[in-house]
XYZ file of C-alpha atoms in Angstrom:
523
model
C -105.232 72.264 -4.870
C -108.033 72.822 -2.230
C -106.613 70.901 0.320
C -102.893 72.873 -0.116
C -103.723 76.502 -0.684
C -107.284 78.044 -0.662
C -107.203 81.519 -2.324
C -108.842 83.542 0.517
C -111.685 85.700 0.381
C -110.330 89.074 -0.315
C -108.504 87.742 -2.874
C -111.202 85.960 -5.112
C -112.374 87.271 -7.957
C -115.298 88.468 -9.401
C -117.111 85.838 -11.192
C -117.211 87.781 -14.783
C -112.962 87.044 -14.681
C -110.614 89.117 -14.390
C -111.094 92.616 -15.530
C -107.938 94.220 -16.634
C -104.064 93.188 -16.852
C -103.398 94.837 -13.325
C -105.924 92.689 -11.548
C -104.144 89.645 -13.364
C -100.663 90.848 -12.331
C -101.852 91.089 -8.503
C -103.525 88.148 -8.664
C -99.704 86.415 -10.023
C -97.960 88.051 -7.394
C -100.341 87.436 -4.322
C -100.288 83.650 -5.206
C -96.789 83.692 -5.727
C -96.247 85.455 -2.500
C -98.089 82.616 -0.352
C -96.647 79.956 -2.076
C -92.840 80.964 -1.367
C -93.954 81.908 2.139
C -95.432 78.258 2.255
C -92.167 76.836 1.121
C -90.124 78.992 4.182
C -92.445 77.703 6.561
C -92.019 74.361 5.355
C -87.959 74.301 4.914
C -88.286 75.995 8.304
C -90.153 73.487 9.892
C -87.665 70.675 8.660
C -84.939 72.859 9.923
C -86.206 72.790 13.330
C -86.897 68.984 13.486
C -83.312 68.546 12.694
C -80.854 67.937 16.081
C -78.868 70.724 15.410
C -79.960 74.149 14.533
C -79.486 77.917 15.193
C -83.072 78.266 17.119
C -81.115 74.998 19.681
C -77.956 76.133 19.580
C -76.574 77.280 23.302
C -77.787 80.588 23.675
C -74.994 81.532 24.863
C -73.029 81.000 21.612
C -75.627 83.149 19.830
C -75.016 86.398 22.284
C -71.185 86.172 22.110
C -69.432 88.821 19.576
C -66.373 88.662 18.285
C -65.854 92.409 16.064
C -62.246 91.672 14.989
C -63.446 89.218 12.705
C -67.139 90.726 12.541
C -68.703 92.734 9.713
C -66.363 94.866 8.549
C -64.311 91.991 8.152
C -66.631 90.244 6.079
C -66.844 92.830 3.947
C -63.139 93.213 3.729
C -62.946 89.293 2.618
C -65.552 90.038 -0.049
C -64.230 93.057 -1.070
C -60.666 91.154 -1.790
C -62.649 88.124 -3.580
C -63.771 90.809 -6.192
C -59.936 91.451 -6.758
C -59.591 95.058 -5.080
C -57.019 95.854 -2.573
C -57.380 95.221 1.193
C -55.326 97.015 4.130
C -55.863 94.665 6.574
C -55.323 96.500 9.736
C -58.523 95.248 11.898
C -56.190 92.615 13.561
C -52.551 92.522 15.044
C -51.065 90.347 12.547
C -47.782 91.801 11.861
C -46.402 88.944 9.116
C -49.967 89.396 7.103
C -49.165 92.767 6.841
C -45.332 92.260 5.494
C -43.076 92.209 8.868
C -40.294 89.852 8.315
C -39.957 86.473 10.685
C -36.954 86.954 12.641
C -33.924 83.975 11.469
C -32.827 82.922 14.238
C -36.283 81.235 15.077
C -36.835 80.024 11.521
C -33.774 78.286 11.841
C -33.876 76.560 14.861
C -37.324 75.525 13.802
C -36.175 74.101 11.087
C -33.699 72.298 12.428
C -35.749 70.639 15.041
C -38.486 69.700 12.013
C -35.836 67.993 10.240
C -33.076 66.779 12.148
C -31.439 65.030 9.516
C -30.374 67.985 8.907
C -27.951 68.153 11.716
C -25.786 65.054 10.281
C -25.385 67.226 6.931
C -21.477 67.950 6.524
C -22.490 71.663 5.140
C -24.456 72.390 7.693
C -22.017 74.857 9.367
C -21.666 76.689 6.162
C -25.966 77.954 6.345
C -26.883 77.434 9.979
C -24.955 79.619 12.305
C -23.448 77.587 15.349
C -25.714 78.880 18.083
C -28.874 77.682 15.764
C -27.516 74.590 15.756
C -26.926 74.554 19.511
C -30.608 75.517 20.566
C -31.981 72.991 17.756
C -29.683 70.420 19.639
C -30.880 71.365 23.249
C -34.769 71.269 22.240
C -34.515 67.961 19.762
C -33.006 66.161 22.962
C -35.094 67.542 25.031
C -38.694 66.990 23.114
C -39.562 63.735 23.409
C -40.808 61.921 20.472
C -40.076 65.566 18.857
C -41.885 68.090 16.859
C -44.266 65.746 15.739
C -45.307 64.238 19.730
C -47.569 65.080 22.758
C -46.014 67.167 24.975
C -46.944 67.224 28.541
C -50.160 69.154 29.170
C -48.810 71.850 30.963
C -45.776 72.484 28.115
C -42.679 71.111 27.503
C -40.700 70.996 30.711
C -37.405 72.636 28.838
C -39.521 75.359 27.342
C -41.489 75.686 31.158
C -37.738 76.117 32.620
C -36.883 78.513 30.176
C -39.609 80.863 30.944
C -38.882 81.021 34.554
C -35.617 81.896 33.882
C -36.894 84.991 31.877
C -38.978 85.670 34.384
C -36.862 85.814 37.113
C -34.042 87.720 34.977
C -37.271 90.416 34.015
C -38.593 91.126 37.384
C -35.956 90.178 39.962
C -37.153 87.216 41.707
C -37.025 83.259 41.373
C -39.684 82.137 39.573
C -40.783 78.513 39.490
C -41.009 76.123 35.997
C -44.226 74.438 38.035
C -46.180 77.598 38.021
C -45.480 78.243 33.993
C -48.322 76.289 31.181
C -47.832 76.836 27.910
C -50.611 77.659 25.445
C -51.834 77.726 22.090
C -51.642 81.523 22.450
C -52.477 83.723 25.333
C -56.121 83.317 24.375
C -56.079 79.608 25.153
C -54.798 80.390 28.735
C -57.299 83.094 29.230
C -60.247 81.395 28.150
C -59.085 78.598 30.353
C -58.925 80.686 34.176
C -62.083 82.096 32.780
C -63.445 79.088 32.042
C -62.357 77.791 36.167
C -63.429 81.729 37.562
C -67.258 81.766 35.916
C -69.491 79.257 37.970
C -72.750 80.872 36.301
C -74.354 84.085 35.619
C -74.144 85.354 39.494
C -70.237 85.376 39.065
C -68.781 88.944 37.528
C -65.568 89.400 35.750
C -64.353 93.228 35.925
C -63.366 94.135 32.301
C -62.468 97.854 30.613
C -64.095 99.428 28.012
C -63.124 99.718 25.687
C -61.686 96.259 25.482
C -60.508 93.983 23.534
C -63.587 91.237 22.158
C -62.300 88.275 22.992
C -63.145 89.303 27.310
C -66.743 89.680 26.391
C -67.377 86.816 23.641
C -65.447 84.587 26.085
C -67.714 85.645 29.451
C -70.943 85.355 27.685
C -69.926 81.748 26.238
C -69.345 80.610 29.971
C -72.477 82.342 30.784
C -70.648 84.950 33.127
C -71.511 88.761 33.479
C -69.562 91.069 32.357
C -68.748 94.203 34.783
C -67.560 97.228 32.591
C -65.386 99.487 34.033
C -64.566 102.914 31.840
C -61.319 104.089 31.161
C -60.826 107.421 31.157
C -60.126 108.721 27.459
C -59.374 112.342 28.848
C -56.526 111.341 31.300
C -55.141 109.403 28.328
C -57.201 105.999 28.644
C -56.572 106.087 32.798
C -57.847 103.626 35.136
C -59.175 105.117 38.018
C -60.384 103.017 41.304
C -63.312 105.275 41.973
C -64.433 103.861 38.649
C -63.536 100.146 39.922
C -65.410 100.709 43.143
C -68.603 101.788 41.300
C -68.346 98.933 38.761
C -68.056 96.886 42.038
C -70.836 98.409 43.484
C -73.355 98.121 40.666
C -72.136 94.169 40.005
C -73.543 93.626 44.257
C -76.659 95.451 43.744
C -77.172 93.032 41.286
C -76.456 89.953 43.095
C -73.478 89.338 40.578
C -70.029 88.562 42.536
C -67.109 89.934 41.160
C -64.557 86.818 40.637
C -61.500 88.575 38.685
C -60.360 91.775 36.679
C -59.033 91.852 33.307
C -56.176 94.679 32.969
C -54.860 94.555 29.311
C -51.470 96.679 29.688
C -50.397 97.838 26.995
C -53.568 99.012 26.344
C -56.045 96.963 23.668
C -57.154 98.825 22.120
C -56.083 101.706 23.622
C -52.514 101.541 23.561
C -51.678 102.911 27.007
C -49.022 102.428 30.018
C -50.082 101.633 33.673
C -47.767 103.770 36.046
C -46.330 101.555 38.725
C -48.320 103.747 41.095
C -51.226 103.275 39.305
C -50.773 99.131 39.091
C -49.973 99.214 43.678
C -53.635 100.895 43.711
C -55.323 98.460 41.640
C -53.567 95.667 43.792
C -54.623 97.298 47.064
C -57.882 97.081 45.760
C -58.163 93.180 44.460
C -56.458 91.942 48.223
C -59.287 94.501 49.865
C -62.043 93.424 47.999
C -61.289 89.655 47.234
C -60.770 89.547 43.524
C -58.386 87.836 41.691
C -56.349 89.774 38.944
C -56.008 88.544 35.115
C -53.344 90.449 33.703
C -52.572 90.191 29.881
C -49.231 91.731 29.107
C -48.868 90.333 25.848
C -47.502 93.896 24.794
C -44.783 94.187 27.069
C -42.289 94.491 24.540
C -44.342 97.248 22.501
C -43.221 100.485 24.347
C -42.754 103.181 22.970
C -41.845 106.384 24.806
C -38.197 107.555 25.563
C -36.759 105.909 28.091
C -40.098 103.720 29.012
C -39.816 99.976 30.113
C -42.055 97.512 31.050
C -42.925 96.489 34.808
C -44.951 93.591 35.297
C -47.914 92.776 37.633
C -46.013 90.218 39.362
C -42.735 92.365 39.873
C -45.532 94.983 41.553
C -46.925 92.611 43.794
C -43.888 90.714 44.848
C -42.396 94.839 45.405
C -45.245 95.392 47.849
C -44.390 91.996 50.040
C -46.478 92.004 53.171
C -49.435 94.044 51.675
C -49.998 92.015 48.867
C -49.401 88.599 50.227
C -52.993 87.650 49.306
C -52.938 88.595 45.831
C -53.882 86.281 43.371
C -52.480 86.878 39.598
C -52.252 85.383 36.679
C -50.251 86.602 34.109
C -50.157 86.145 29.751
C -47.930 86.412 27.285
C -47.572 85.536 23.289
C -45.561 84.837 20.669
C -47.997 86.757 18.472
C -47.299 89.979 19.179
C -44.120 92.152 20.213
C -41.237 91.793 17.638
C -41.762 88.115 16.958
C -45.170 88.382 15.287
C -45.102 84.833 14.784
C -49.865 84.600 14.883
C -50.015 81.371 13.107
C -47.635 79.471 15.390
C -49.847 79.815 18.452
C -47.218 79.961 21.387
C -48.197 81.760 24.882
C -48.025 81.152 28.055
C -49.468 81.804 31.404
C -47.900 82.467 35.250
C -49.841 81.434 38.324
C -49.087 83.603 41.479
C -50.477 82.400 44.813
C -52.695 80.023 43.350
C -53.387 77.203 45.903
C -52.747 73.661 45.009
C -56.343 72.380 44.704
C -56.803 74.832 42.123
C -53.313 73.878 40.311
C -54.954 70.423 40.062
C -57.769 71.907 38.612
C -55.578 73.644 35.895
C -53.866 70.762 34.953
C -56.969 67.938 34.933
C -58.343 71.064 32.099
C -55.433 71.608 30.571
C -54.967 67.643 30.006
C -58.153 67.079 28.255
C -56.966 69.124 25.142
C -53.467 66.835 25.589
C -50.880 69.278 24.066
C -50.822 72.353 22.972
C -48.567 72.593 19.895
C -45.051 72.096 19.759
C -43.180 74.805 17.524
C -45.741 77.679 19.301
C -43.836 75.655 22.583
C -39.948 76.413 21.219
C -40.765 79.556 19.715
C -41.946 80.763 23.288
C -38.590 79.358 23.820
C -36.706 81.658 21.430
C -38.572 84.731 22.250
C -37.806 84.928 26.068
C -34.766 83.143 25.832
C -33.128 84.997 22.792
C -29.389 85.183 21.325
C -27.669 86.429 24.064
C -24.066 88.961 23.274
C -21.702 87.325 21.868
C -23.383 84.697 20.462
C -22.975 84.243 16.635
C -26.413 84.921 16.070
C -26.693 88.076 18.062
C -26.155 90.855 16.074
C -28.520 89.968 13.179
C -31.181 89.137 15.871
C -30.460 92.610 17.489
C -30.713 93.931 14.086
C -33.858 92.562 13.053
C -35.699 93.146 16.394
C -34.714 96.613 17.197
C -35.478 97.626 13.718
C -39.121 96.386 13.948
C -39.418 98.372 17.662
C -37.953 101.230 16.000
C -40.205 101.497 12.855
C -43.477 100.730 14.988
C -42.095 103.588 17.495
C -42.140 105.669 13.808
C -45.612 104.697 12.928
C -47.081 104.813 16.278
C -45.910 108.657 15.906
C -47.227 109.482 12.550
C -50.450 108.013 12.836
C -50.970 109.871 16.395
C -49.805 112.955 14.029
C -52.347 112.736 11.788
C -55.380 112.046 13.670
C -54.704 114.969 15.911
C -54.569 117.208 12.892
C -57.725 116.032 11.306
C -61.138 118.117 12.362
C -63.642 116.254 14.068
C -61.096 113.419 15.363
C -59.219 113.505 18.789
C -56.810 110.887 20.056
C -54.349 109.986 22.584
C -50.563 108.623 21.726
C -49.379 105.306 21.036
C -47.558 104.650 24.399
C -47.835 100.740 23.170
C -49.273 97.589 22.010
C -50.049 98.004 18.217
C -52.799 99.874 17.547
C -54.449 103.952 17.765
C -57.855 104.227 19.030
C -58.734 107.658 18.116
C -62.020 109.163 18.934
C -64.306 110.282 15.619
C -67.101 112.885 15.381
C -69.874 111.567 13.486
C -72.051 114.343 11.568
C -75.938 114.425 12.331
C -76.590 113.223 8.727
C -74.444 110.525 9.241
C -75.897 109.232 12.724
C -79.277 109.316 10.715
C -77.732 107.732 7.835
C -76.722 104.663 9.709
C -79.954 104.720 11.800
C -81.492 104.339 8.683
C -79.586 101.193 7.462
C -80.066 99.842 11.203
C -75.982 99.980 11.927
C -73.734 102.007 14.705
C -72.246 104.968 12.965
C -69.033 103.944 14.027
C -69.448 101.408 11.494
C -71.000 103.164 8.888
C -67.913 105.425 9.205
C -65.772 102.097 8.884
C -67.773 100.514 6.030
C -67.664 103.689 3.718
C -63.579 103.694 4.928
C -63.084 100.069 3.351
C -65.175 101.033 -0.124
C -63.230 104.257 -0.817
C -60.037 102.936 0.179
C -59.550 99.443 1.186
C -58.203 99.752 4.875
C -60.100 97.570 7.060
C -60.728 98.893 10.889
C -62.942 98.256 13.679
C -65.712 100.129 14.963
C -65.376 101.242 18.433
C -68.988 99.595 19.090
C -67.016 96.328 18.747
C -65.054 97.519 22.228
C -67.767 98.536 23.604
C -67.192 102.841 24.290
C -69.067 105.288 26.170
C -72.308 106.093 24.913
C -72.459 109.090 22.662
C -68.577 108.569 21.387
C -67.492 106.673 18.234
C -64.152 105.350 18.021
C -62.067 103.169 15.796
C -59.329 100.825 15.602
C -56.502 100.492 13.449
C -53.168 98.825 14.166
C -49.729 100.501 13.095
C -48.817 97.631 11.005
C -48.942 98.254 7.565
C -45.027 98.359 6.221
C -43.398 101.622 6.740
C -43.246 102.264 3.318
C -46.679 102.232 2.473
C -47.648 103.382 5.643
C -47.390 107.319 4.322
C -50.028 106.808 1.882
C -52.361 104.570 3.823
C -52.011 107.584 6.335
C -53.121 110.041 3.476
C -55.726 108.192 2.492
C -57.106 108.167 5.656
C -56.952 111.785 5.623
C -58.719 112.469 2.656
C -61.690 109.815 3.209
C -62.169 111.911 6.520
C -62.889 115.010 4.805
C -64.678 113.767 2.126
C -66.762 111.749 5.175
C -67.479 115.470 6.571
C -68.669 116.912 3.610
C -70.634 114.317 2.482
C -72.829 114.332 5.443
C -72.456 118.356 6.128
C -70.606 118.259 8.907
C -69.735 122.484 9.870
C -66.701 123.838 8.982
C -65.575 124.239 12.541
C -66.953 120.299 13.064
């Protein structure tokens, strides 16, 4: 029809017909051509017109990454659809990936799910007695139970609980008012980052590499992100020359630096702040006004003989009079350590000379999502308020919770191993956390390769890692890395005893990798 599609000039005809087959195969195609592009334009169009779509979506929600669940993901999901294995070690998960929930914590849960089962006359003959203590303390002490609102800020039992742990940890009294509990550290972190970021003039101070959810969660509150590098050669340092500069560069640009981000243990880096090191980078926030955000949701992953964890807070309150205008805030998680328990979303955070206007602010926040949820509440609980000696409980809970440290302290070793001995790959130990970020040589051919397909060739590396042999990673582009170095993530997860293999397979992709793309002998 005329008035729809007019066939244009250089594609008419002569008026004898058409001459051959090919000229009536072009003609087919060209018309075909227009009329699907006619039909985009069209569907487009409607698109637009309706209230919601991508093109008027916040823009902010279109720049925000998140690599952890990103392409290679994706394609590990697909890949596992088709019925082929999938080592999923692109995310600290440890039950996913076979690490056993500890009892003591299933059963107090279920007790306080179903507390008819407390009036059962057998109950002494499945639950130990300490089990059926705790399930006791919290059922009285949740109000309308499991099932019920808490307060916004957390369950006040729970709240006391953590202060307790804290004060035992670091040596000084710690207040239930300055503990909220979370739906996971991430709630509590997007939250102060959510109060910090007032537009794109305010700067959060965040490492790179670092974990995604810093970066997704800035540019979603329209915040700048202020890198600052750690130093892979002085095994992931953090230096304050390189604080200074990033502090520098963020005033130049008319962007004020609000708060810093210091992951320790190390995401994905997996190293240990010296206490020195952590009195310099508090020296720095009181001298140049900014407010620290310390996720330690790692504490319990150490690894090295002998190590232990010292907290921000214990640091600051050390220092007394010099740090008496420090501001911290401090995370922790059920997720990760030896309790593993992801899906139950318990955290919390601790506020350290935060005034009381801002408190307010916190809570009015906090109260708008009501409650966070109840068994991620008690399992915080259980995790910093564990079987103590004695109880009946204790020695199985030792059991179980040592040997998960002690295995990851194994596989943190043997992965570190065998990176170090593979050409063309570098990497520093596992000090904690749960993952190995070792640095990868990519082959010229390669870089081209991926250049080619419009992709980082940290990812190519990754995507031709998950189709030979199932293990899912993470490109180091998805931390964000110096330019000119390719990294990748995996955690230490996998069980133990498949955790030899995965390692060789690793091993053997690698070379294979190298001499597909030519990489030198001496690469």
């Amino acid at each position: 029809k005329g008035d729809l599609y007019e066939i244009p000039e250089s594609r008419k005809r002569r008026s004898k017909g058409v001459e051959n087959w090919v000229d009536l195969i072009v003609c087919f195609v060209c018309f075909g051509w227009d009329l699907y592009r006619m039909a985009v334009d069209v569907k487009t169009k409607a698109d637009t017109d309706m209230p919601l779509h991508r093109n008027t979506l916040n823009e902010n929600v279109l720049k925000a990454e998140y690599a952890v669940r990103g392409k290679l993901y994706q394609a590990a999901v697909e890949r596992a659809g088709s019925g082929k294995k999938v080592t999923y070690t692109n995310v600290g998960n440890p039950h996913a990936l076979g690490q056993k929930p500890i009892t003591f914590m299933r059963q107090v849960l279920a007790l306080v799910n179903y507390p008819a089962l407390i009036e059962q006359p057998e109950l002494a003959a499945h639950f130990p007695k300490d089990a059926i203590e705790r399930a006791k303390v919290y059922i009285a002490n949740t109000p309308g139970g499991t099932g019920a609102y808490q307060d916004s800020r957390g369950n006040a039992y729970v709240r006391q609980e953590v202060a307790d742990f804290l004060t035992e940890r670091d040596g000084y009294p710690a207040k239930f008012e300055d503990v909220y509990l979370t739906d996971g550290a991430s709630q509590g972190i997007s939250l102060c980052l959510f109060l910090a970021i007032r537009g794109r003039g305010d700067g959060i101070l965040t490492p790179v590499p670092q974990y995604p959810l810093y970066s997704a969660s800035i540019e979603l509150r329209n915040g700048t992100k202020c890198s600052y590098y750690l130093d892979e050669e002085s095994g992931w340092g953090l230096s304050i020359d390189e604080l200074e500069r990033s502090v520098k560069e963020a005033r130049s640009n008319g962007v004020l630096p609000r708060a810093i981000v210091i992951i320790n243990p190390g995401n994905p880096t997996g190293q240990c702040l010296t206490v020195e090191n952590m009195e310099e980078i508090v020296r720095f926030c009181v001298r140049e006004k900014i407010a620290i955000l310390a996720d330690e949701v790692y504490q319990t992953n150490i690894y090295p003989e002998g190590s232990k964890f010292v907290s921000f807070l214990k640091v600051v309150q050390d220092m007394g009079q010099e740090a008496k205008d420090c501001q911290l805030v401090s995370f922790h998680t059920v997720s990760k350590g030896v309790v593993g328990e992801c899906g139950r979303r318990g955290g919390f955070f601790h506020l350290h000379n935060i005034p009381e206007g801002v408190v307010e602010q916190i809570y009015k926040v906090m109260s708008t999502s009501l409650s966070a949820n109840v068994e991620g509440m008690l399992v915080v609980g259980m995790m910093v308020n564990p079987p103590k000696v004695g109880d009946e409980s204790y020695e199985l809970y030792f059991k179980e919770t040592n040997g998960i440290l002690e295995s990851l302290k194994r596989r943190a070793k043997m992965i570190y191993d065998a990176f170090s001995s593979m050409r063309g790959i570098s990497c520093n130990p596992v000090e904690g956390a749960l993952y190995c970020y070792p640095n990868i040589k990519i082959p010229a051919e390669a870089v081209e390769a991926a250049e080619k397909k419009g992709i980082a060739p940290d990812v190519l590396y990754c995507l031709e890692l998950l189709d030979a042999t199932g293990i899912c990673t993470i490109p180091g582009s998805g931390f964000h890395q110096k330019e000119g170095t390719f990294h990748l993530r995996t955690t230490i997860l996998p069980p133990e005893d498949e955790f030899e293999q995965m390692v060789k397979d690793f091993m053997d992709f690698h070379e294979g990798f190298l001499r597909k793309y030519n990489a030198a002998e001496d690469f």
